[in-house]
Coordinates of C-alpha atoms in Angstrom, one line a residue:
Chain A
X19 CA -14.7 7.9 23.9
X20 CA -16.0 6.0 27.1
X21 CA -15.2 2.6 25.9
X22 CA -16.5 -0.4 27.9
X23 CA -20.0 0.8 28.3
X24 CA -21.0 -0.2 24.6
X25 CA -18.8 -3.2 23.9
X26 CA -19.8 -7.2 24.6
X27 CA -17.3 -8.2 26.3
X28 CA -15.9 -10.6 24.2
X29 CA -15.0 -11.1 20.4
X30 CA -16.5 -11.9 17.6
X31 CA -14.8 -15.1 17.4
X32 CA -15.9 -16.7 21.0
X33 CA -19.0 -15.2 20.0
X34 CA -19.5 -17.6 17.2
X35 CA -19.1 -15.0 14.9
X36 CA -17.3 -14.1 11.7
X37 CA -17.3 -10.3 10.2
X38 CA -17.5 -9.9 7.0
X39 CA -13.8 -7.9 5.9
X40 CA -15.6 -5.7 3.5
X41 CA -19.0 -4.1 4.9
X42 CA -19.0 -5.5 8.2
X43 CA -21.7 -7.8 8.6
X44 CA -22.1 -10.3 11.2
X45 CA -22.3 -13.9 10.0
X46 CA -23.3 -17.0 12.2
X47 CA -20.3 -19.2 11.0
X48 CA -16.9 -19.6 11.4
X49 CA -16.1 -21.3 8.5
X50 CA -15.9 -19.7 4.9
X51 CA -19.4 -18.4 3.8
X52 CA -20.3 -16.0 1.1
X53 CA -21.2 -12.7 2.7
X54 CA -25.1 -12.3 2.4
X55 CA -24.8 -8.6 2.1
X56 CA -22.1 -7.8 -0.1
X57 CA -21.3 -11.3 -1.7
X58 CA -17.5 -11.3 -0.3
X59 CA -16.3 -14.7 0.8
X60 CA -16.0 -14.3 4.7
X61 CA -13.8 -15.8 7.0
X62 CA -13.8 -15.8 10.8
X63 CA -9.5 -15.9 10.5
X64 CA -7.7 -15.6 8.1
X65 CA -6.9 -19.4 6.5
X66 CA -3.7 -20.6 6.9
X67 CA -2.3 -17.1 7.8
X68 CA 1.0 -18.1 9.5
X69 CA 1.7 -20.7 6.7
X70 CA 1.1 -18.0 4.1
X71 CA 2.8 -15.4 6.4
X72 CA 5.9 -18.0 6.6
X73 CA 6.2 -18.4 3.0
X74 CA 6.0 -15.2 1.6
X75 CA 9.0 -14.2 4.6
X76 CA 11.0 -16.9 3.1
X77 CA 10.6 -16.6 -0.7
X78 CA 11.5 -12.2 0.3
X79 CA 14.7 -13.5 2.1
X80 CA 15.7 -15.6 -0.6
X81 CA 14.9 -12.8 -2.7
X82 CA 16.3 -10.2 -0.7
X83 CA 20.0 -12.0 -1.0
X84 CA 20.8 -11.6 -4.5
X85 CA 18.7 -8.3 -4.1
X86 CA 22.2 -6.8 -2.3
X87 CA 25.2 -8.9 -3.8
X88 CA 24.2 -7.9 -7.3
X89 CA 24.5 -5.1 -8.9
X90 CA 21.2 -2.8 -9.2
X91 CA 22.8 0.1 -11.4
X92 CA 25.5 -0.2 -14.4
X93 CA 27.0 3.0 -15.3
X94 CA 29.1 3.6 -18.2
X95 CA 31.1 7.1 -18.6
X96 CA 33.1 7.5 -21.9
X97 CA 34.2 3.8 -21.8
X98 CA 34.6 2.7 -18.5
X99 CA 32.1 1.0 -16.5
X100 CA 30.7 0.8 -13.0
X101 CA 28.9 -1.5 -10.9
X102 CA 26.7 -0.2 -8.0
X103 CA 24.9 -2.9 -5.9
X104 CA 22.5 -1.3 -2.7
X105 CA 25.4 -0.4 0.0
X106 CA 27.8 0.6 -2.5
X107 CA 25.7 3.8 -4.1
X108 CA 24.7 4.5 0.1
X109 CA 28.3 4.6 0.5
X110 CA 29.0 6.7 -2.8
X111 CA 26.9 9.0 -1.9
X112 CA 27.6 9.6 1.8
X113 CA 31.5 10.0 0.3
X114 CA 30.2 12.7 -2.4
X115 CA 28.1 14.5 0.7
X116 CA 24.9 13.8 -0.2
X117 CA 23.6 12.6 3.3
X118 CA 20.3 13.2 3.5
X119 CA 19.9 11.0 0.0
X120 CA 22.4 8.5 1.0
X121 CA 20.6 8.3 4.6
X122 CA 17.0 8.5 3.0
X123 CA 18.4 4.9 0.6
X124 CA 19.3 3.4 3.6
X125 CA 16.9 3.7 5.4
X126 CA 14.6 2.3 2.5
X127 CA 17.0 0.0 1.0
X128 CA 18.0 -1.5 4.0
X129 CA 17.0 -0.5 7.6
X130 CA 12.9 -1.3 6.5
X131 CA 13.4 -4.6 5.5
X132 CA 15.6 -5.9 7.7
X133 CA 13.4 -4.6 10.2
X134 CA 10.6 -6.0 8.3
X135 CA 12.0 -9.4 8.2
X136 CA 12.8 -9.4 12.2
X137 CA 8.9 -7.3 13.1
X138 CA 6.9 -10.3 10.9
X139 CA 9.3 -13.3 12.1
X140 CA 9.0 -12.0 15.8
X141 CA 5.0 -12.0 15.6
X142 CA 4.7 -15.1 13.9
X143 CA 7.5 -16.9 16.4
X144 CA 5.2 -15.0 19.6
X145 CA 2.2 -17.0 18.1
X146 CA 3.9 -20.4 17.4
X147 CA 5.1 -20.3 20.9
X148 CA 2.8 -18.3 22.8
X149 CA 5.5 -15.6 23.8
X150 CA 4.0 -13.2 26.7
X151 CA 4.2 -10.3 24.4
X152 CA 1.3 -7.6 25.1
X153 CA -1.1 -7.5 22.1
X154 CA -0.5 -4.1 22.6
X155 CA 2.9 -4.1 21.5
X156 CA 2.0 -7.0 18.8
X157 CA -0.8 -4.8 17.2
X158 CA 1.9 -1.9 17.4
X159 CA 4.3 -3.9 15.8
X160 CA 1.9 -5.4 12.6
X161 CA 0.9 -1.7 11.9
X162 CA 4.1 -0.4 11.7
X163 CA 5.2 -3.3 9.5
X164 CA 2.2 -2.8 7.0
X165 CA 2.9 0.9 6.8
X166 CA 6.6 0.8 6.1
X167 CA 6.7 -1.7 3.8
X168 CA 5.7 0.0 0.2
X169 CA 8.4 2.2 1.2
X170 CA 11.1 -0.1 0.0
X171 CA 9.7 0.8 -3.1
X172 CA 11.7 4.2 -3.7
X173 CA 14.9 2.3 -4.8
X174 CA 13.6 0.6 -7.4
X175 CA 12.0 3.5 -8.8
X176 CA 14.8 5.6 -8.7
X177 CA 16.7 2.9 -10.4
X178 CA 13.7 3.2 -13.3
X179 CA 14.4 6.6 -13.7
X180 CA 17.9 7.3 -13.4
X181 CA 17.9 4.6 -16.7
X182 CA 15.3 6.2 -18.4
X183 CA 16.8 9.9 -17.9
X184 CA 20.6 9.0 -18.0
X185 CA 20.9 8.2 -21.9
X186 CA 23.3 10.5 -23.3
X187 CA 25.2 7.9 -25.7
X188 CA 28.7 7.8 -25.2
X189 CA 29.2 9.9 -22.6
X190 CA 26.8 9.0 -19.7
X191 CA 24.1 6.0 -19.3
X192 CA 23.0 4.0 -16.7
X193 CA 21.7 0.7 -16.9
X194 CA 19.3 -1.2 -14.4
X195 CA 21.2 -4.4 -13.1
X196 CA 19.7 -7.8 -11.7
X197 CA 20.2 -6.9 -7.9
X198 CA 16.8 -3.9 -8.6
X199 CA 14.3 -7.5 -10.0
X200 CA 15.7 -9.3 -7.0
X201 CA 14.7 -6.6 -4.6
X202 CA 11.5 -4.9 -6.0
X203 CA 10.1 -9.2 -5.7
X204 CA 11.9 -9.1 -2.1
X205 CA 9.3 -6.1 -1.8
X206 CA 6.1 -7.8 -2.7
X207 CA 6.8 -11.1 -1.7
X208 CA 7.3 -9.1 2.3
X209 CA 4.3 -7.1 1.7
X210 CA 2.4 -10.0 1.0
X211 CA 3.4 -11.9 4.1
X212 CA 3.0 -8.8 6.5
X213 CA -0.6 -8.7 4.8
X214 CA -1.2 -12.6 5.4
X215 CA -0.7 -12.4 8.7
X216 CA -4.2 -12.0 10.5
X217 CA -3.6 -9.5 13.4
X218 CA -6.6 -10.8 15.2
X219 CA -4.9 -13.8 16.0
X220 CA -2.6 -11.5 18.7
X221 CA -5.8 -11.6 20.5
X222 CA -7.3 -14.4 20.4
X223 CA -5.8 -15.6 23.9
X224 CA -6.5 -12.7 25.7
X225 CA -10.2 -12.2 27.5
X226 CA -9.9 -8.8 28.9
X227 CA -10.8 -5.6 27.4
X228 CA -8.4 -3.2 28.9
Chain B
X4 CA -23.3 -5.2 16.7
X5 CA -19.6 -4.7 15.0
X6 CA -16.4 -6.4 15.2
X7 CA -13.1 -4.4 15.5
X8 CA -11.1 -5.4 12.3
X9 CA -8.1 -5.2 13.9
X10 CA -9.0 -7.0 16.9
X11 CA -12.5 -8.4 16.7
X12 CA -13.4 -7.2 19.7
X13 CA -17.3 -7.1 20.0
X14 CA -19.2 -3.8 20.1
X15 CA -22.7 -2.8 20.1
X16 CA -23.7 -0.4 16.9
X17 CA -24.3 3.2 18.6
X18 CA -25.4 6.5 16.3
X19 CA -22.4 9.0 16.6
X20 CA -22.2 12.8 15.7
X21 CA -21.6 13.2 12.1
X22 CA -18.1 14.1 11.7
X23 CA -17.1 12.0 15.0
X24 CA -14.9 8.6 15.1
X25 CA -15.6 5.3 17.5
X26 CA -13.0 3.3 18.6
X27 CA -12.2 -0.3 19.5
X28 CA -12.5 -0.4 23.5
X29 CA -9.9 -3.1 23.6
X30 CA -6.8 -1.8 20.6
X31 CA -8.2 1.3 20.1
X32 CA -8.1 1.5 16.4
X33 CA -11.1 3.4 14.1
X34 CA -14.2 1.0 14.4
X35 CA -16.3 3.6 12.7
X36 CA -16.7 7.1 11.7
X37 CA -19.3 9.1 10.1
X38 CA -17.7 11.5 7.6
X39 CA -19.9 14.1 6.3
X40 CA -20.7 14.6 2.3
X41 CA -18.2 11.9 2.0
X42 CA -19.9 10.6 -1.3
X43 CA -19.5 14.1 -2.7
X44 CA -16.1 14.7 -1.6
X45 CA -15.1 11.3 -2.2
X46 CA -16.1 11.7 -6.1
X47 CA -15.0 15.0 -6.6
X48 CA -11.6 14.1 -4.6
X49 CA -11.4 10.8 -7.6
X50 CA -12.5 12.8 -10.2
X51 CA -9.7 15.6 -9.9
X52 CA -7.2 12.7 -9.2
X53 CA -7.9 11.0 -12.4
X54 CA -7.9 14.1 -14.9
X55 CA -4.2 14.7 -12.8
X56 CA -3.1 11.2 -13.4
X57 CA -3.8 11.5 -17.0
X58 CA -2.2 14.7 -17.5
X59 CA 1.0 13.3 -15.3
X60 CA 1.2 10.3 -17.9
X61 CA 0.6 12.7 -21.2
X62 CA 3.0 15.4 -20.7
X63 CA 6.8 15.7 -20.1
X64 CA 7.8 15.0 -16.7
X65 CA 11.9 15.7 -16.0
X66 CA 14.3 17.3 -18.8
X67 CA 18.0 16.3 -18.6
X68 CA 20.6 19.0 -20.6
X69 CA 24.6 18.0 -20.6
X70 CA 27.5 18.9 -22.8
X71 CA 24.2 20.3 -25.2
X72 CA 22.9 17.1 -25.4
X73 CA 19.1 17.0 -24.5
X74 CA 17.1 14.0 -23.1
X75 CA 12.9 14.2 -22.2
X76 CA 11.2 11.3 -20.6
X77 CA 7.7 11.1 -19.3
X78 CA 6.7 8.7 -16.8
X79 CA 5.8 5.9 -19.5
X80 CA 9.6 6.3 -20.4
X81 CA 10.6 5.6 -17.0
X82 CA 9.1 2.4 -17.1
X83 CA 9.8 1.6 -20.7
X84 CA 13.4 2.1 -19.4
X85 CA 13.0 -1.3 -17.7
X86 CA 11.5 -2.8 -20.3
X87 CA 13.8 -2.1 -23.3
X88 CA 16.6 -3.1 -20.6
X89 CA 15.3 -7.2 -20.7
X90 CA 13.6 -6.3 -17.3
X91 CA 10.2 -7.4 -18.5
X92 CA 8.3 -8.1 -15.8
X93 CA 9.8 -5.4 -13.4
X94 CA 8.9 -3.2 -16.3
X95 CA 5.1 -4.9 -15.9
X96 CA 5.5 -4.5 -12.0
X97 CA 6.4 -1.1 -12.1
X98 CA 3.7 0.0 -14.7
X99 CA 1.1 -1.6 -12.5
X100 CA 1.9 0.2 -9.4
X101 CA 2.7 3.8 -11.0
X102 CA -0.3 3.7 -14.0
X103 CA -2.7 0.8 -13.5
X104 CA -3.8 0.2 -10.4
X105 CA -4.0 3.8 -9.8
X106 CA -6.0 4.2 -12.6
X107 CA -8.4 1.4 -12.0
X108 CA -8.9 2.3 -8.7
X109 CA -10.0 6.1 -9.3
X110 CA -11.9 4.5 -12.4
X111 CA -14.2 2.3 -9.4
X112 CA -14.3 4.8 -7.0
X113 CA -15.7 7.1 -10.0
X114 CA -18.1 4.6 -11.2
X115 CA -19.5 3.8 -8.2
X116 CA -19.7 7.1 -6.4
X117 CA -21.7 8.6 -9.4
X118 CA -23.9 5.5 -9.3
X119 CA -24.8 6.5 -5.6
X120 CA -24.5 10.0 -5.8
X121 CA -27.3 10.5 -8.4
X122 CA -29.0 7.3 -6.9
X123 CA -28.9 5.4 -10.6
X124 CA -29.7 2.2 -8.7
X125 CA -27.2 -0.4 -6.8
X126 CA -26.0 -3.7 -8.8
X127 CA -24.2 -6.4 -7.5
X128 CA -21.2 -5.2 -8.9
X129 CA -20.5 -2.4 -7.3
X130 CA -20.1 -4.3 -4.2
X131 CA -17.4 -6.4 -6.2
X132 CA -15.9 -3.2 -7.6
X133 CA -15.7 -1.4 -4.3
X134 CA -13.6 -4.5 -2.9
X135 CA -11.5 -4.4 -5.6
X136 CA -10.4 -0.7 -4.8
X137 CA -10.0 -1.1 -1.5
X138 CA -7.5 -4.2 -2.2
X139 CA -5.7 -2.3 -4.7
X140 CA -5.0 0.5 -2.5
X141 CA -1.6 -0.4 -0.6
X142 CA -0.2 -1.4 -4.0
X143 CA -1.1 2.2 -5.5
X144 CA 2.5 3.5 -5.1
X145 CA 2.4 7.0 -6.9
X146 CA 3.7 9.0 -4.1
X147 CA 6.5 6.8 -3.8
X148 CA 7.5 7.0 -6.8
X149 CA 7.3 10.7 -6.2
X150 CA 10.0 10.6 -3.3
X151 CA 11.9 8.1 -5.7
X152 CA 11.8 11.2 -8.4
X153 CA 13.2 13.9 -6.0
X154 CA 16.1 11.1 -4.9
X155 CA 16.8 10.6 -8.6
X156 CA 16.6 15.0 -9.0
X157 CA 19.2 15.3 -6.3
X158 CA 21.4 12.7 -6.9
X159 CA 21.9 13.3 -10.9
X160 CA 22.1 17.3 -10.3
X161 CA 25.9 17.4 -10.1
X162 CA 26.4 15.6 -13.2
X163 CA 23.8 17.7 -15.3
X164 CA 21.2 20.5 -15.3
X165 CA 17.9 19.1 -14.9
X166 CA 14.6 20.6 -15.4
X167 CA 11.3 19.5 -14.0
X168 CA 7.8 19.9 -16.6
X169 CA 4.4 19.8 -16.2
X170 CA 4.3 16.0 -15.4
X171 CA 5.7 16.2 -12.3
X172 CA 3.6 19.1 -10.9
X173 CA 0.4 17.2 -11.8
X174 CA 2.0 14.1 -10.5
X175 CA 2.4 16.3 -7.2
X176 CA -1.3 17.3 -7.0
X177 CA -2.1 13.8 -7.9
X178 CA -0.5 12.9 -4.4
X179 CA -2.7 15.9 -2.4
X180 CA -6.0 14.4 -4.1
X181 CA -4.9 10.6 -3.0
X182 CA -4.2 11.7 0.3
X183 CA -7.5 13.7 0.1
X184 CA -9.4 10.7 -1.2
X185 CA -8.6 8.8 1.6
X186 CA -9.2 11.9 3.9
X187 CA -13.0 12.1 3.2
X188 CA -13.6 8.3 2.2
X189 CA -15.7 6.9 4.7
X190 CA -16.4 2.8 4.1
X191 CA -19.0 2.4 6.6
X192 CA -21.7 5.0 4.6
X193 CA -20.3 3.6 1.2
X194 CA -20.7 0.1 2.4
X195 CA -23.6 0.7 3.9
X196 CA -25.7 2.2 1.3
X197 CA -24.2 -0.1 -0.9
X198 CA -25.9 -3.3 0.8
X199 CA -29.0 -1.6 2.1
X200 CA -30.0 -0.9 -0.9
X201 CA -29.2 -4.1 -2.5
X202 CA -31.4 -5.9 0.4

């Protein structure tokens, strides 16, 4: 719709303002207040979102380590045993011919949060040091890592069920290993951080409304 | 006046066509729509999703046959899986995000839409309820679990015949009415007939 005939030309922020997350309403404060409407504590930015943001990246890629050396699935045919840890099963099953599965596992397993992990660490690093990004690009970039990131998720439970289905006694069970805790907190601890970090801040040094 | 919540870009309120959208000048996301009969839909959407989650927990859900040897878990089994395997808390995790959170959110979104559907009077509560399912919602991971369940039917097929029950059909349509739900919710007539009224 015809955009700059209705705006103010300026946010709420410089306007003195502070929007309260849940229904909206306009407070006269920048500092924490109790929404009069709804009763939701409001905040003109997030507090301390890039500390928050920068400890939740760090305790997923501390998380996300073990998360791919261990083993996520133990299998046990007939007496023998095997270990599977992330890359290995994407491998096993690209070698057995399953490529969509094996590509759909990597791109979960792997390819969203490694790309996860460089998208937050890129935005906070282009506000710590002012980077000339657009905030075009940087409210692209925040989007995309908010909706990818419960997709990691698939893994894990496929990991849960496999175990629950596979028990056939002696002749075919499967076991969830360490690696599947290490990830699924690698998970939450990246979703958490991608949600701490307060996307209005991207604009906060721009003025114009184009 | 209303802030962009992606942005905070200032705009002044204008009335728009039921069933339109306005968007941010500046990073174009939704500032606010007007959807129409979303109460309504909203309920009916949460109140189909709920009698679908409870059927998707209470029947059978995949059926595993090898060698004559038979093996029936529901979805409660998936996750007890976890847990009887020393994985406690992924056990807890994964119960949260496939049974509870789900659950509690339809559970606010029911309570509170019937409250304003057949106008039984607005409490402070609701406010703090309605927040509460709109946090939950990322962590809602049903249809995730979903995609995790056709990996799983693909990747075991070769070693055994599998069967799908009547779990995982309902579990389908739960998806459809979640997507639905979040089709015809519209925040800005929820939340504002939830504070008018309270004023």
């Amino acid at each position: 719709m015809a955009a700059s005939d209705h705006t103010l030309g300026l946010s709420a922020h410089q306007a003195g303002l502070a929007p309260c997350e849940y229904c909206g309403a306009l407070h006269r404060s920048l500092h924490t207040t109790a929404c009069r409407k709804c009763g939701a504590a409001v905040e003109g930015r997030k507090r301390f979102s890039l500390q928050r943001t920068w400890a939740f990246w760090l305790m997923g890629l501390v998380a996300y380590v073990p998360a791919n050396l261990l083993p996520i699935m133990i299998t046990s045919t007939l007496g023998s045993t095997s270990e599977d840890t992330i890359m290995s099963g994407v491998i096993a099953l690209a070698q057995s011919g399953s490529w969509f599965v094996a590509a759909v596992i990597f791109i979960a397993s792997i390819c969203i949060p490694v790309t996860k992990f460089v998208f937050i660490a890129g935005l906070a690093l282009s506000l710590h040091f002012q980077w000339d990004m657009s905030e075009h690009t940087r409210h692209l970039l925040h989007k995309i890592t908010e909706l990818i990131g419960r997709w990691s998720m698939i893994d894990v439970f496929v990991v849960a069920i496999l175990a629950a289905l596979i028990q056939l006694g002696a002749i075919l069970s499967v076991e969830p290993g360490l690696g599947i805790n290490a990830f699924a907190l690698s998970v939450v601890f990246t979703m958490l951080s991608a949600t701490s970090l307060d996307a209005r801040m991207f604009w906060d040094t721009s003025s114009d409304g184009s | 006046m209303v802030a962009c919540r992606h942005c905070d870009w200032l705009h002044y309120k204008l009335i728009i066509e039921t069933g339109s959208v306005a968007r941010c000048a500046r990073c174009n996301s939704v500032l606010y729509t007007r959807k129409p009969f979303s109460i309504d839909r909203t309920l009916a959407a949460s109140l189909a999703g709920f009698v679908l989650l409870v059927l998707s927990l209470s029947l059978p859900f995949l059926s595993l046959t090898r060698s004559g040897l038979n093996s029936e878990i529901s979805v409660l089994d998936a996750i007890s899986a976890l847990w009887l395997s020393d994985m406690r808390w992924l056990g807890i995790l994964a119960l949260a995000f496939i049974v509870l959170l789900p659950l509690a959110r339809l559970l606010i979104l029911i309570l509170v839409l019937w409250r304003l559907r057949f106008r039984l009077g607005i409490r402070l509560w609701m406010c703090r309820a309605m927040r509460w399912a709109e946090r939950i919602e990322p962590w809602a991971m049903a249809e995730i679990f979903m995609i995790g369940v056709v990996i799983s039917l693909v990747k075991i097929s070769s070693l055994a015949t599998l069967d799908v029950g009547p779990a995982f059909w309902s579990l389908l349509g739960l998806i459809f009415t979640t997507t639905l739900t979040s089709v015809v919710y519209c925040r800005d007539t929820i939340w504002q007939l939830l504070t008018t009224r309270l004023a």
